Amino acid sequence: MQILLRKLLHTMSRKRIEFDVFQAVGRRTYSTRKLADIGQPTPASHPQLMKEGEITPGITAEEYIGRRERLLELLPERSLAIIASAPVKMMTDVVPYTFRQDADYLYITGCQQPGGLAVLGHECGLCMFMPEATPHDILWQGQIAGIDAAKEVFRAEQAYPMSKLYDILPDMIRRSAKLFHNVQTATPTYMDLEAFQKAAYVDKVKALSSLTHELRWVKSPAEINLMKESASIACQALLQTMFHSKKYPNEGMLSAKVEYECKMRGAQRMAFNPVVGGGPNGSVIHYFRNDQKINDGDLVLMDVGCELHGYVSDLTRTWPPCGSFSSEQEELYDLILKTNKECMTLCKPGTSIHQMHNYSVELLSKGFKELGILKNDKFYHQLNPTSIGHYLGMDVHDSSMISCDRPLKPGVVITIEPGVYIPSSFDCPERYQGIGIRIEDEVLITETGYEVLTGSMPKEVKHIESLLNEYSLGIGMENHKSVRAATS
Ligand code: GLY
Ligand code: MN
């Protein structure tokens, strides 16, 4: 009895102490609590995902500060960068589409929420205008990052609530010689300011992407790790989907399967709507309907990628769900595979995507002619109107301001994606009509050459056929070890 009484008194006095401390420190306790949830993962809230010192998984506060320093080096004197966060697009009145942050805003701040504006200048450093959530917003959408988080988590030199923007930004704009803003995401919040409009009128407003794409083009070691992880998830997911295809030759089911497998491995979202084209749908380059069954004997072309903590993957494989390539499919497949491999051997510092593209056109047009598919070079573009590849990073077609003529550097990631897309009505032997094939890999340029980030996803005819025939049925995540063994 005495022990029980002592326990009760002890508990009561602890409660009293907690209450007193809360009363004594008042706001401070409240603000610490607010910071514990800033609307996105932190090392405190997601220790399984993030290390101390990271602002987003895999990227430290120092790296974000370094990015801003490098952007300031590119930013002319007395210039200002105005970087808007992406808007939330609404499906209906209160139902939003999935949110994806603007890549420049994420690259510079690490902040993953909508509604903010970041301003970077030589005098002000990083100045973040943060959205203000009402209790009603918090009830419906949860906590968000405010000005405390801007300073303490995102390390902004200055932070203000959005409502102060009209008092502060016009003066900053008036004092600036030039303004750089992320044109694609520009918002009326600042574009409607008289000071901004005056600056635009006298041609002082430029595209920020000409500077940020320069920085984002070459990946840091931390970014390369995330790119590798994102590629590895996409490869594993695509392999599982290939196994699934024999039993479920249906575009929609394969699209669902690949998305499931990516998200089960930690991806936040798909990098783009997967392209799952069976038979002639494979010759529609960005086919997105994914609503047909795949006929026995047809190929399926799958172009997929996922996004992992801001970094995307992008790869394509084409295979026959029935388990064997027909002879005409194999002839064309061999040509695309040879082009994929030969272009890859050109990957090294100093070569450009454009040079590889020209080489791929040479190889493909020669091959198409030998197969009797192409009679005249002027029709080449009807069989393949795409570039051999593009830069890859936070966006699928990343750093688009950097010309494809630019000599590659170590740390740049590109895709190599030769293909053939033969319309059903194309004037060529009937057996080739309606065939679409693309083989796309991600390649990291290194000091001495290249590293294929999607190399674990099989692409040899014999390898694909044996996987489909020997390992397909009943294989799922639970049998992952045997799948790994089969592909190694
Ligand atoms: N995989 C999408 C594209 O390269 O356009
Ligand atoms: Mn691509």
GROMACS .gro file of C-alpha atoms and ligand atoms in nm:
model
  494
    1MET     CA    1   0.000   0.000   0.000
    2GLN     CA    2   0.279   0.236   0.097
    3ILE     CA    3   0.464   0.157  -0.223
    4LEU     CA    4   0.151   0.229  -0.427
    5LEU     CA    5   0.103   0.560  -0.249
    6ARG     CA    6   0.465   0.659  -0.310
    7LYS     CA    7   0.431   0.572  -0.683
    8LEU     CA    8   0.117   0.781  -0.708
    9LEU     CA    9   0.283   1.082  -0.541
   10HIS     CA   10   0.587   1.042  -0.766
   11THR     CA   11   0.373   1.039  -1.080
   12MET     CA   12   0.174   1.340  -0.961
   13SER     CA   13   0.488   1.541  -0.884
   14ARG     CA   14   0.638   1.456  -1.227
   15LYS     CA   15   0.321   1.576  -1.394
   16ARG     CA   16   0.337   1.895  -1.186
   17ILE     CA   17   0.702   1.951  -1.289
   18GLU     CA   18   0.619   1.900  -1.658
   19PHE     CA   19   0.329   2.140  -1.625
   20ASP     CA   20   0.545   2.401  -1.447
   21VAL     CA   21   0.823   2.378  -1.705
   22PHE     CA   22   0.572   2.419  -1.983
   23GLN     CA   23   0.426   2.727  -1.809
   24ALA     CA   24   0.767   2.875  -1.732
   25VAL     CA   25   0.915   2.852  -2.082
   26GLY     CA   26   0.583   2.918  -2.256
   27ARG     CA   27   0.643   3.008  -2.623
   28ARG     CA   28   0.981   2.841  -2.638
   29THR     CA   29   0.836   2.503  -2.553
   30TYR     CA   30   0.559   2.566  -2.805
   31SER     CA   31   0.802   2.661  -3.083
   32THR     CA   32   1.028   2.359  -3.016
   33ARG     CA   33   0.721   2.139  -3.047
   34LYS     CA   34   0.628   2.307  -3.373
   35LEU     CA   35   0.975   2.243  -3.515
   36ALA     CA   36   0.952   1.873  -3.438
   37ASP     CA   37   0.707   1.850  -3.728
   38ILE     CA   38   0.795   2.073  -4.024
   39GLY     CA   39   0.575   1.896  -4.275
   40GLN     CA   40   0.863   1.693  -4.423
   41PRO     CA   41   1.103   1.429  -4.289
   42THR     CA   42   1.385   1.540  -4.057
   43PRO     CA   43   1.655   1.333  -3.883
   44ALA     CA   44   1.446   1.361  -3.563
   45SER     CA   45   1.116   1.251  -3.716
   46HIS     CA   46   1.258   0.993  -3.962
   47PRO     CA   47   1.585   0.858  -3.815
   48GLN     CA   48   1.546   0.549  -4.036
   49LEU     CA   49   1.570   0.772  -4.344
   50MET     CA   50   1.801   1.059  -4.253
   51LYS     CA   51   2.130   1.121  -4.076
   52GLU     CA   52   2.198   1.412  -3.843
   53GLY     CA   53   2.289   1.718  -4.047
   54GLU     CA   54   2.082   1.626  -4.353
   55ILE     CA   55   1.804   1.854  -4.477
   56THR     CA   56   1.665   1.602  -4.723
   57PRO     CA   57   1.760   1.232  -4.724
   58GLY     CA   58   2.120   1.202  -4.842
   59ILE     CA   59   2.185   1.578  -4.879
   60THR     CA   60   2.341   1.773  -4.592
   61ALA     CA   61   2.282   2.133  -4.487
   62GLU     CA   62   2.643   2.206  -4.593
   63GLU     CA   63   2.569   2.083  -4.943
   64TYR     CA   64   2.265   2.310  -4.967
   65ILE     CA   65   2.474   2.605  -4.841
   66GLY     CA   66   2.744   2.519  -5.099
   67ARG     CA   67   2.484   2.517  -5.379
   68ARG     CA   68   2.374   2.868  -5.277
   69GLU     CA   69   2.733   2.988  -5.267
   70ARG     CA   70   2.793   2.856  -5.617
   71LEU     CA   71   2.470   3.013  -5.743
   72LEU     CA   72   2.583   3.346  -5.596
   73GLU     CA   73   2.913   3.309  -5.785
   74LEU     CA   74   2.713   3.284  -6.109
   75LEU     CA   75   2.470   3.559  -6.016
   76PRO     CA   76   2.588   3.899  -6.148
   77GLU     CA   77   2.655   4.173  -5.891
   78ARG     CA   78   2.348   4.346  -5.750
   79SER     CA   79   2.125   4.073  -5.895
   80LEU     CA   80   1.852   3.880  -5.724
   81ALA     CA   81   1.731   3.524  -5.779
   82ILE     CA   82   1.358   3.482  -5.711
   83ILE     CA   83   1.266   3.116  -5.683
   84ALA     CA   84   0.902   3.015  -5.637
   85SER     CA   85   0.795   2.683  -5.493
   86ALA     CA   86   0.560   2.477  -5.711
   87PRO     CA   87   0.189   2.546  -5.674
   88VAL     CA   88  -0.061   2.285  -5.561
   89LYS     CA   89  -0.282   2.195  -5.856
   90MET     CA   90  -0.639   2.121  -5.757
   91MET     CA   91  -0.846   1.833  -5.890
   92THR     CA   92  -1.168   1.978  -5.749
   93ASP     CA   93  -1.237   2.254  -5.496
   94VAL     CA   94  -1.052   2.105  -5.197
   95VAL     CA   95  -0.892   1.793  -5.348
   96PRO     CA   96  -0.533   1.840  -5.467
   97TYR     CA   97  -0.333   1.646  -5.724
   98THR     CA   98  -0.014   1.489  -5.593
   99PHE     CA   99   0.233   1.767  -5.522
  100ARG     CA  100   0.578   1.776  -5.679
  101GLN     CA  101   0.823   2.046  -5.576
  102ASP     CA  102   0.989   2.270  -5.833
  103ALA     CA  103   1.337   2.123  -5.886
  104ASP     CA  104   1.520   2.459  -5.861
  105TYR     CA  105   1.341   2.552  -5.538
  106LEU     CA  106   1.420   2.210  -5.391
  107TYR     CA  107   1.781   2.224  -5.512
  108ILE     CA  108   1.843   2.562  -5.348
  109THR     CA  109   1.639   2.531  -5.026
  110GLY     CA  110   1.565   2.164  -4.952
  111CYS     CA  111   1.212   2.269  -4.864
  112GLN     CA  112   0.948   2.032  -4.999
  113GLN     CA  113   0.630   2.230  -4.936
  114PRO     CA  114   0.425   2.456  -5.162
  115GLY     CA  115   0.339   2.819  -5.097
  116GLY     CA  116   0.685   2.967  -5.033
  117LEU     CA  117   0.919   3.199  -5.218
  118ALA     CA  118   1.297   3.201  -5.185
  119VAL     CA  119   1.506   3.504  -5.271
  120LEU     CA  120   1.883   3.482  -5.301
  121GLY     CA  121   2.109   3.783  -5.330
  122HIS     CA  122   2.465   3.893  -5.256
  123GLU     CA  123   2.347   4.125  -4.978
  124CYS     CA  124   2.056   3.932  -4.826
  125GLY     CA  125   2.184   3.575  -4.862
  126LEU     CA  126   1.890   3.333  -4.860
  127CYS     CA  127   1.568   3.508  -4.766
  128MET     CA  128   1.268   3.276  -4.740
  129PHE     CA  129   0.908   3.393  -4.743
  130MET     CA  130   0.712   3.113  -4.579
  131PRO     CA  131   0.341   3.030  -4.599
  132GLU     CA  132   0.136   3.086  -4.286
  133ALA     CA  133  -0.098   2.804  -4.189
  134THR     CA  134  -0.419   2.875  -4.001
  135PRO     CA  135  -0.538   2.624  -3.736
  136HIS     CA  136  -0.795   2.518  -3.997
  137ASP     CA  137  -0.517   2.443  -4.252
  138ILE     CA  138  -0.325   2.246  -3.990
  139LEU     CA  139  -0.637   2.049  -3.904
  140TRP     CA  140  -0.686   1.951  -4.269
  141GLN     CA  141  -0.331   1.929  -4.402
  142GLY     CA  142  -0.105   1.893  -4.099
  143GLN     CA  143   0.193   2.099  -3.988
  144ILE     CA  144   0.401   2.302  -4.229
  145ALA     CA  145   0.742   2.469  -4.215
  146GLY     CA  146   0.724   2.831  -4.103
  147ILE     CA  147   0.984   3.101  -4.040
  148ASP     CA  148   1.148   2.908  -3.752
  149ALA     CA  149   1.208   2.610  -3.983
  150ALA     CA  150   1.333   2.842  -4.258
  151LYS     CA  151   1.608   2.966  -4.027
  152GLU     CA  152   1.683   2.660  -3.817
  153VAL     CA  153   1.633   2.378  -4.067
  154PHE     CA  154   1.685   2.534  -4.410
  155ARG     CA  155   1.948   2.776  -4.274
  156ALA     CA  156   1.802   3.088  -4.436
  157GLU     CA  157   1.976   3.412  -4.336
  158GLN     CA  158   1.637   3.583  -4.324
  159ALA     CA  159   1.282   3.452  -4.304
  160TYR     CA  160   0.946   3.624  -4.312
  161PRO     CA  161   0.583   3.519  -4.329
  162MET     CA  162   0.441   3.546  -4.681
  163SER     CA  163   0.218   3.835  -4.573
  164LYS     CA  164   0.532   4.052  -4.534
  165LEU     CA  165   0.637   3.996  -4.896
  166TYR     CA  166   0.463   4.312  -5.018
  167ASP     CA  167   0.651   4.525  -4.762
  168ILE     CA  168   0.994   4.375  -4.827
  169LEU     CA  169   1.033   4.239  -5.182
  170PRO     CA  170   0.950   4.553  -5.388
  171ASP     CA  171   1.242   4.738  -5.229
  172MET     CA  172   1.478   4.446  -5.287
  173ILE     CA  173   1.369   4.439  -5.652
  174ARG     CA  174   1.413   4.815  -5.697
  175ARG     CA  175   1.770   4.796  -5.562
  176SER     CA  176   1.864   4.515  -5.806
  177ALA     CA  177   2.029   4.552  -6.144
  178LYS     CA  178   1.887   4.223  -6.273
  179LEU     CA  179   1.630   3.963  -6.163
  180PHE     CA  180   1.653   3.590  -6.235
  181HIS     CA  181   1.341   3.379  -6.174
  182ASN     CA  182   1.223   3.022  -6.239
  183VAL     CA  183   0.998   3.111  -6.529
  184GLN     CA  184   0.811   2.775  -6.544
  185THR     CA  185   0.692   2.811  -6.186
  186ALA     CA  186   0.654   3.190  -6.174
  187THR     CA  187   0.359   3.304  -5.961
  188PRO     CA  188   0.148   3.622  -5.962
  189THR     CA  189   0.252   3.669  -5.596
  190TYR     CA  190   0.565   3.850  -5.711
  191MET     CA  191   0.505   3.894  -6.084
  192ASP     CA  192   0.211   4.124  -6.015
  193LEU     CA  193   0.428   4.357  -5.806
  194GLU     CA  194   0.469   4.692  -5.978
  195ALA     CA  195   0.846   4.680  -5.913
  196PHE     CA  196   0.874   4.343  -6.090
  197GLN     CA  197   0.668   4.458  -6.386
  198LYS     CA  198   0.882   4.770  -6.422
  199ALA     CA  199   1.195   4.554  -6.419
  200ALA     CA  200   1.046   4.325  -6.685
  201TYR     CA  201   0.953   4.626  -6.899
  202VAL     CA  202   1.316   4.742  -6.911
  203ASP     CA  203   1.441   4.386  -6.982
  204LYS     CA  204   1.600   4.332  -6.639
  205VAL     CA  205   1.423   3.996  -6.587
  206LYS     CA  206   1.602   3.677  -6.697
  207ALA     CA  207   1.551   3.300  -6.669
  208LEU     CA  208   1.712   3.152  -6.359
  209SER     CA  209   1.746   2.814  -6.532
  210SER     CA  210   2.043   2.948  -6.733
  211LEU     CA  211   2.230   2.950  -6.397
  212THR     CA  212   2.074   2.664  -6.198
  213HIS     CA  213   2.097   2.414  -6.485
  214GLU     CA  214   2.467   2.487  -6.501
  215LEU     CA  215   2.496   2.379  -6.135
  216ARG     CA  216   2.255   2.088  -6.156
  217TRP     CA  217   2.419   1.946  -6.469
  218VAL     CA  218   2.719   1.801  -6.279
  219LYS     CA  219   2.612   1.585  -5.986
  220SER     CA  220   2.786   1.582  -5.647
  221PRO     CA  221   2.888   1.251  -5.486
  222ALA     CA  222   2.574   1.267  -5.266
  223GLU     CA  223   2.354   1.326  -5.569
  224ILE     CA  224   2.522   1.039  -5.755
  225ASN     CA  225   2.440   0.807  -5.464
  226LEU     CA  226   2.074   0.904  -5.486
  227MET     CA  227   2.076   0.865  -5.866
  228LYS     CA  228   2.225   0.516  -5.827
  229GLU     CA  229   1.964   0.420  -5.569
  230SER     CA  230   1.682   0.556  -5.780
  231ALA     CA  231   1.813   0.360  -6.084
  232SER     CA  232   1.851   0.044  -5.879
  233ILE     CA  233   1.490   0.067  -5.756
  234ALA     CA  234   1.364   0.116  -6.113
  235CYS     CA  235   1.568  -0.185  -6.234
  236GLN     CA  236   1.440  -0.415  -5.960
  237ALA     CA  237   1.083  -0.297  -6.016
  238LEU     CA  238   1.106  -0.346  -6.392
  239LEU     CA  239   1.252  -0.693  -6.350
  240GLN     CA  240   0.965  -0.796  -6.121
  241THR     CA  241   0.724  -0.654  -6.378
  242MET     CA  242   0.888  -0.849  -6.658
  243PHE     CA  243   0.833  -1.171  -6.462
  244HIS     CA  244   0.474  -1.069  -6.400
  245SER     CA  245   0.411  -1.006  -6.771
  246LYS     CA  246   0.396  -1.371  -6.872
  247LYS     CA  247   0.102  -1.433  -6.642
  248TYR     CA  248  -0.057  -1.088  -6.680
  249PRO     CA  249   0.002  -0.961  -7.036
  250ASN     CA  250  -0.199  -0.646  -6.982
  251GLU     CA  251  -0.067  -0.288  -7.010
  252GLY     CA  252  -0.263  -0.152  -6.713
  253MET     CA  253  -0.163  -0.435  -6.483
  254LEU     CA  254   0.203  -0.400  -6.576
  255SER     CA  255   0.184  -0.025  -6.515
  256ALA     CA  256   0.029  -0.088  -6.173
  257LYS     CA  257   0.286  -0.356  -6.094
  258VAL     CA  258   0.588  -0.138  -6.174
  259GLU     CA  259   0.453   0.151  -5.969
  260TYR     CA  260   0.385  -0.080  -5.675
  261GLU     CA  261   0.733  -0.231  -5.694
  262CYS     CA  262   0.898   0.114  -5.707
  263LYS     CA  263   0.704   0.246  -5.410
  264MET     CA  264   0.757  -0.073  -5.208
  265ARG     CA  265   1.129  -0.004  -5.244
  266GLY     CA  266   1.104   0.350  -5.112
  267ALA     CA  267   1.035   0.567  -5.417
  268GLN     CA  268   0.805   0.859  -5.344
  269ARG     CA  269   0.648   0.868  -5.689
  270MET     CA  270   0.699   0.774  -6.051
  271ALA     CA  271   0.927   1.003  -6.251
  272PHE     CA  272   0.662   1.013  -6.525
  273ASN     CA  273   0.357   0.816  -6.626
  274PRO     CA  274   0.500   0.475  -6.723
  275VAL     CA  275   0.490   0.395  -7.094
  276VAL     CA  276   0.355   0.040  -7.130
  277GLY     CA  277   0.292  -0.023  -7.498
  278GLY     CA  278   0.198  -0.368  -7.621
  279GLY     CA  279   0.238  -0.448  -7.993
  280PRO     CA  280   0.182  -0.141  -8.214
  281ASN     CA  281   0.134   0.078  -7.904
  282GLY     CA  282   0.510   0.037  -7.852
  283SER     CA  283   0.567   0.256  -8.155
  284VAL     CA  284   0.389   0.551  -7.989
  285ILE     CA  285   0.690   0.714  -7.825
  286HIS     CA  286   0.521   0.857  -7.515
  287TYR     CA  287   0.222   0.620  -7.514
  288PHE     CA  288   0.032   0.677  -7.190
  289ARG     CA  289  -0.307   0.508  -7.223
  290ASN     CA  290  -0.188   0.172  -7.091
  291ASP     CA  291  -0.534   0.024  -7.135
  292GLN     CA  292  -0.492  -0.272  -7.369
  293LYS     CA  293  -0.420  -0.639  -7.328
  294ILE     CA  294  -0.099  -0.758  -7.493
  295ASN     CA  295  -0.151  -1.014  -7.765
  296ASP     CA  296   0.038  -1.341  -7.766
  297GLY     CA  297   0.357  -1.296  -7.968
  298ASP     CA  298   0.361  -0.916  -7.935
  299LEU     CA  299   0.641  -0.721  -7.769
  300VAL     CA  300   0.579  -0.485  -7.482
  301LEU     CA  301   0.783  -0.165  -7.451
  302MET     CA  302   0.812  -0.033  -7.095
  303ASP     CA  303   0.970   0.305  -7.025
  304VAL     CA  304   0.973   0.372  -6.650
  305GLY     CA  305   1.145   0.571  -6.383
  306CYS     CA  306   1.084   0.663  -6.025
  307GLU     CA  307   1.174   0.954  -5.802
  308LEU     CA  308   1.379   0.900  -5.488
  309HIS     CA  309   1.421   1.202  -5.260
  310GLY     CA  310   1.418   1.438  -5.558
  311TYR     CA  311   1.628   1.229  -5.802
  312VAL     CA  312   1.475   1.042  -6.092
  313SER     CA  313   1.555   0.731  -6.292
  314ASP     CA  314   1.459   0.654  -6.652
  315LEU     CA  315   1.501   0.322  -6.832
  316THR     CA  316   1.332   0.125  -7.105
  317ARG     CA  317   1.322  -0.241  -7.192
  318THR     CA  318   1.125  -0.422  -7.463
  319TRP     CA  319   1.043  -0.792  -7.440
  320PRO     CA  320   0.793  -1.056  -7.553
  321PRO     CA  321   0.574  -1.151  -7.254
  322CYS     CA  322   0.509  -1.490  -7.423
  323GLY     CA  323   0.877  -1.578  -7.364
  324SER     CA  324   1.035  -1.575  -7.710
  325PHE     CA  325   1.120  -1.313  -7.972
  326SER     CA  326   1.002  -1.381  -8.327
  327SER     CA  327   1.279  -1.369  -8.589
  328GLU     CA  328   1.180  -1.022  -8.719
  329GLN     CA  329   1.150  -0.888  -8.364
  330GLU     CA  330   1.493  -1.028  -8.285
  331GLU     CA  331   1.653  -0.879  -8.600
  332LEU     CA  332   1.530  -0.533  -8.507
  333TYR     CA  333   1.606  -0.582  -8.138
  334ASP     CA  334   1.966  -0.680  -8.217
  335LEU     CA  335   2.012  -0.359  -8.418
  336ILE     CA  336   1.877  -0.141  -8.135
  337LEU     CA  337   2.086  -0.329  -7.877
  338LYS     CA  338   2.402  -0.294  -8.086
  339THR     CA  339   2.335   0.080  -8.123
  340ASN     CA  340   2.274   0.110  -7.746
  341LYS     CA  341   2.605  -0.061  -7.669
  342GLU     CA  342   2.812   0.118  -7.933
  343CYS     CA  343   2.687   0.462  -7.833
  344MET     CA  344   2.767   0.377  -7.475
  345THR     CA  345   3.130   0.308  -7.561
  346LEU     CA  346   3.157   0.672  -7.675
  347CYS     CA  347   3.056   0.795  -7.329
  348LYS     CA  348   3.348   0.977  -7.173
  349PRO     CA  349   3.445   1.332  -7.077
  350GLY     CA  350   3.469   1.543  -7.392
  351THR     CA  351   3.208   1.363  -7.606
  352SER     CA  352   2.869   1.530  -7.648
  353ILE     CA  353   2.518   1.383  -7.667
  354HIS     CA  354   2.497   1.534  -8.014
  355GLN     CA  355   2.802   1.338  -8.135
  356MET     CA  356   2.651   1.018  -7.999
  357HIS     CA  357   2.320   1.105  -8.162
  358ASN     CA  358   2.483   1.147  -8.504
  359TYR     CA  359   2.662   0.815  -8.461
  360SER     CA  360   2.334   0.644  -8.366
  361VAL     CA  361   2.162   0.782  -8.677
  362GLU     CA  362   2.444   0.639  -8.890
  363LEU     CA  363   2.418   0.295  -8.730
  364LEU     CA  364   2.040   0.281  -8.734
  365SER     CA  365   1.986   0.405  -9.087
  366LYS     CA  366   2.246   0.158  -9.216
  367GLY     CA  367   2.072  -0.123  -9.022
  368PHE     CA  368   1.722  -0.021  -9.134
  369LYS     CA  369   1.840  -0.025  -9.495
  370GLU     CA  370   2.000  -0.368  -9.459
  371LEU     CA  371   1.670  -0.502  -9.323
  372GLY     CA  372   1.483  -0.347  -9.615
  373ILE     CA  373   1.282  -0.120  -9.385
  374LEU     CA  374   1.427   0.212  -9.499
  375LYS     CA  375   1.449   0.286  -9.868
  376ASN     CA  376   1.532   0.654  -9.853
  377ASP     CA  377   1.712   0.852  -9.578
  378LYS     CA  378   1.447   1.121  -9.592
  379PHE     CA  379   1.205   0.880  -9.416
  380TYR     CA  380   1.446   0.804  -9.129
  381HIS     CA  381   1.266   1.040  -8.894
  382GLN     CA  382   0.940   0.853  -8.943
  383LEU     CA  383   1.112   0.550  -8.787
  384ASN     CA  384   1.292   0.738  -8.512
  385PRO     CA  385   1.232   1.108  -8.445
  386THR     CA  386   1.397   1.110  -8.098
  387SER     CA  387   1.737   1.214  -7.971
  388ILE     CA  388   1.974   0.938  -7.861
  389GLY     CA  389   1.944   1.070  -7.507
  390HIS     CA  390   1.910   1.354  -7.260
  391TYR     CA  391   2.053   1.469  -6.929
  392LEU     CA  392   1.898   1.317  -6.617
  393GLY     CA  393   1.883   1.437  -6.257
  394MET     CA  394   1.610   1.604  -6.054
  395ASP     CA  395   1.400   1.629  -6.371
  396VAL     CA  396   1.360   1.362  -6.637
  397HIS     CA  397   1.473   1.592  -6.916
  398ASP     CA  398   1.717   1.758  -6.678
  399SER     CA  399   1.923   2.075  -6.728
  400SER     CA  400   1.749   2.144  -7.057
  401MET     CA  401   1.927   2.481  -7.088
  402ILE     CA  402   2.256   2.298  -7.140
  403SER     CA  403   2.309   2.230  -7.508
  404CYS     CA  404   2.346   1.871  -7.628
  405ASP     CA  405   2.664   1.994  -7.803
  406ARG     CA  406   2.833   2.059  -7.467
  407PRO     CA  407   3.128   1.820  -7.407
  408LEU     CA  408   3.033   1.588  -7.121
  409LYS     CA  409   3.206   1.608  -6.781
  410PRO     CA  410   3.253   1.358  -6.498
  411GLY     CA  411   2.943   1.366  -6.278
  412VAL     CA  412   2.696   1.423  -6.562
  413VAL     CA  413   2.424   1.158  -6.600
  414ILE     CA  414   2.268   1.095  -6.940
  415THR     CA  415   2.038   0.842  -7.102
  416ILE     CA  416   2.121   0.636  -7.410
  417GLU     CA  417   1.793   0.534  -7.570
  418PRO     CA  418   1.802   0.421  -7.932
  419GLY     CA  419   1.473   0.296  -8.068
  420VAL     CA  420   1.262   0.214  -8.369
  421TYR     CA  421   0.895   0.301  -8.398
  422ILE     CA  422   0.746   0.153  -8.713
  423PRO     CA  423   0.393   0.274  -8.784
  424SER     CA  424   0.151  -0.002  -8.888
  425SER     CA  425   0.103   0.181  -9.218
  426PHE     CA  426   0.478   0.231  -9.291
  427ASP     CA  427   0.591   0.128  -9.637
  428CYS     CA  428   0.813  -0.170  -9.546
  429PRO     CA  429   0.785  -0.550  -9.536
  430GLU     CA  430   0.463  -0.632  -9.351
  431ARG     CA  431   0.634  -0.845  -9.088
  432TYR     CA  432   0.806  -0.533  -8.946
  433GLN     CA  433   0.500  -0.309  -8.944
  434GLY     CA  434   0.377  -0.198  -8.601
  435ILE     CA  435   0.692  -0.296  -8.413
  436GLY     CA  436   0.821  -0.055  -8.148
  437ILE     CA  437   1.149  -0.118  -7.965
  438ARG     CA  438   1.351   0.105  -7.732
  439ILE     CA  439   1.641   0.007  -7.507
  440GLU     CA  440   1.726   0.285  -7.266
  441ASP     CA  441   2.001   0.294  -7.006
  442GLU     CA  442   2.129   0.557  -6.767
  443VAL     CA  443   2.498   0.636  -6.789
  444LEU     CA  444   2.712   0.827  -6.541
  445ILE     CA  445   3.015   0.997  -6.698
  446THR     CA  446   3.327   0.927  -6.491
  447GLU     CA  447   3.687   1.059  -6.504
  448THR     CA  448   3.791   0.770  -6.727
  449GLY     CA  449   3.473   0.681  -6.914
  450TYR     CA  450   3.134   0.577  -6.789
  451GLU     CA  451   2.933   0.366  -6.549
  452VAL     CA  452   2.595   0.219  -6.646
  453LEU     CA  453   2.353   0.285  -6.361
  454THR     CA  454   2.086   0.054  -6.504
  455GLY     CA  455   2.327  -0.228  -6.586
  456SER     CA  456   2.151  -0.475  -6.354
  457MET     CA  457   1.845  -0.486  -6.582
  458PRO     CA  458   1.896  -0.760  -6.844
  459LYS     CA  459   1.883  -0.665  -7.212
  460GLU     CA  460   2.034  -0.959  -7.404
  461VAL     CA  461   1.776  -1.161  -7.601
  462LYS     CA  462   1.887  -1.497  -7.458
  463HIS     CA  463   1.898  -1.362  -7.104
  464ILE     CA  464   1.549  -1.212  -7.129
  465GLU     CA  465   1.405  -1.530  -7.283
  466SER     CA  466   1.556  -1.755  -7.021
  467LEU     CA  467   1.436  -1.530  -6.739
  468LEU     CA  468   1.086  -1.523  -6.880
  469ASN     CA  469   1.075  -1.897  -6.929
  470GLU     CA  470   1.257  -2.022  -6.624
  471TYR     CA  471   1.181  -1.771  -6.354
  472SER     CA  472   0.853  -1.608  -6.448
  473LEU     CA  473   0.571  -1.795  -6.290
  474GLY     CA  474   0.501  -1.736  -5.926
  475ILE     CA  475   0.805  -1.516  -5.876
  476GLY     CA  476   0.749  -1.215  -5.660
  477MET     CA  477   0.923  -1.014  -5.394
  478GLU     CA  478   0.930  -1.312  -5.160
  479ASN     CA  479   1.153  -1.495  -5.408
  480HIS     CA  480   1.374  -1.198  -5.463
  481LYS     CA  481   1.695  -1.384  -5.373
  482SER     CA  482   1.650  -1.638  -5.651
  483VAL     CA  483   1.571  -1.354  -5.895
  484ARG     CA  484   1.892  -1.179  -5.797
  485ALA     CA  485   2.082  -1.504  -5.852
  486ALA     CA  486   1.919  -1.541  -6.190
  487THR     CA  487   2.025  -1.197  -6.306
  488SER     CA  488   2.377  -1.190  -6.169
  489GLY     N1  489   1.152   0.831  -7.066
  489GLY     C1  490   1.096   0.954  -7.103
  489GLY     C2  491   1.178   1.028  -7.202
  489GLY     O1  492   1.296   1.005  -7.210
  489GLY     O2  493   1.127   1.113  -7.271
  490MN      MN  494   1.459   0.895  -7.141
   0.00000   0.00000   0.00000
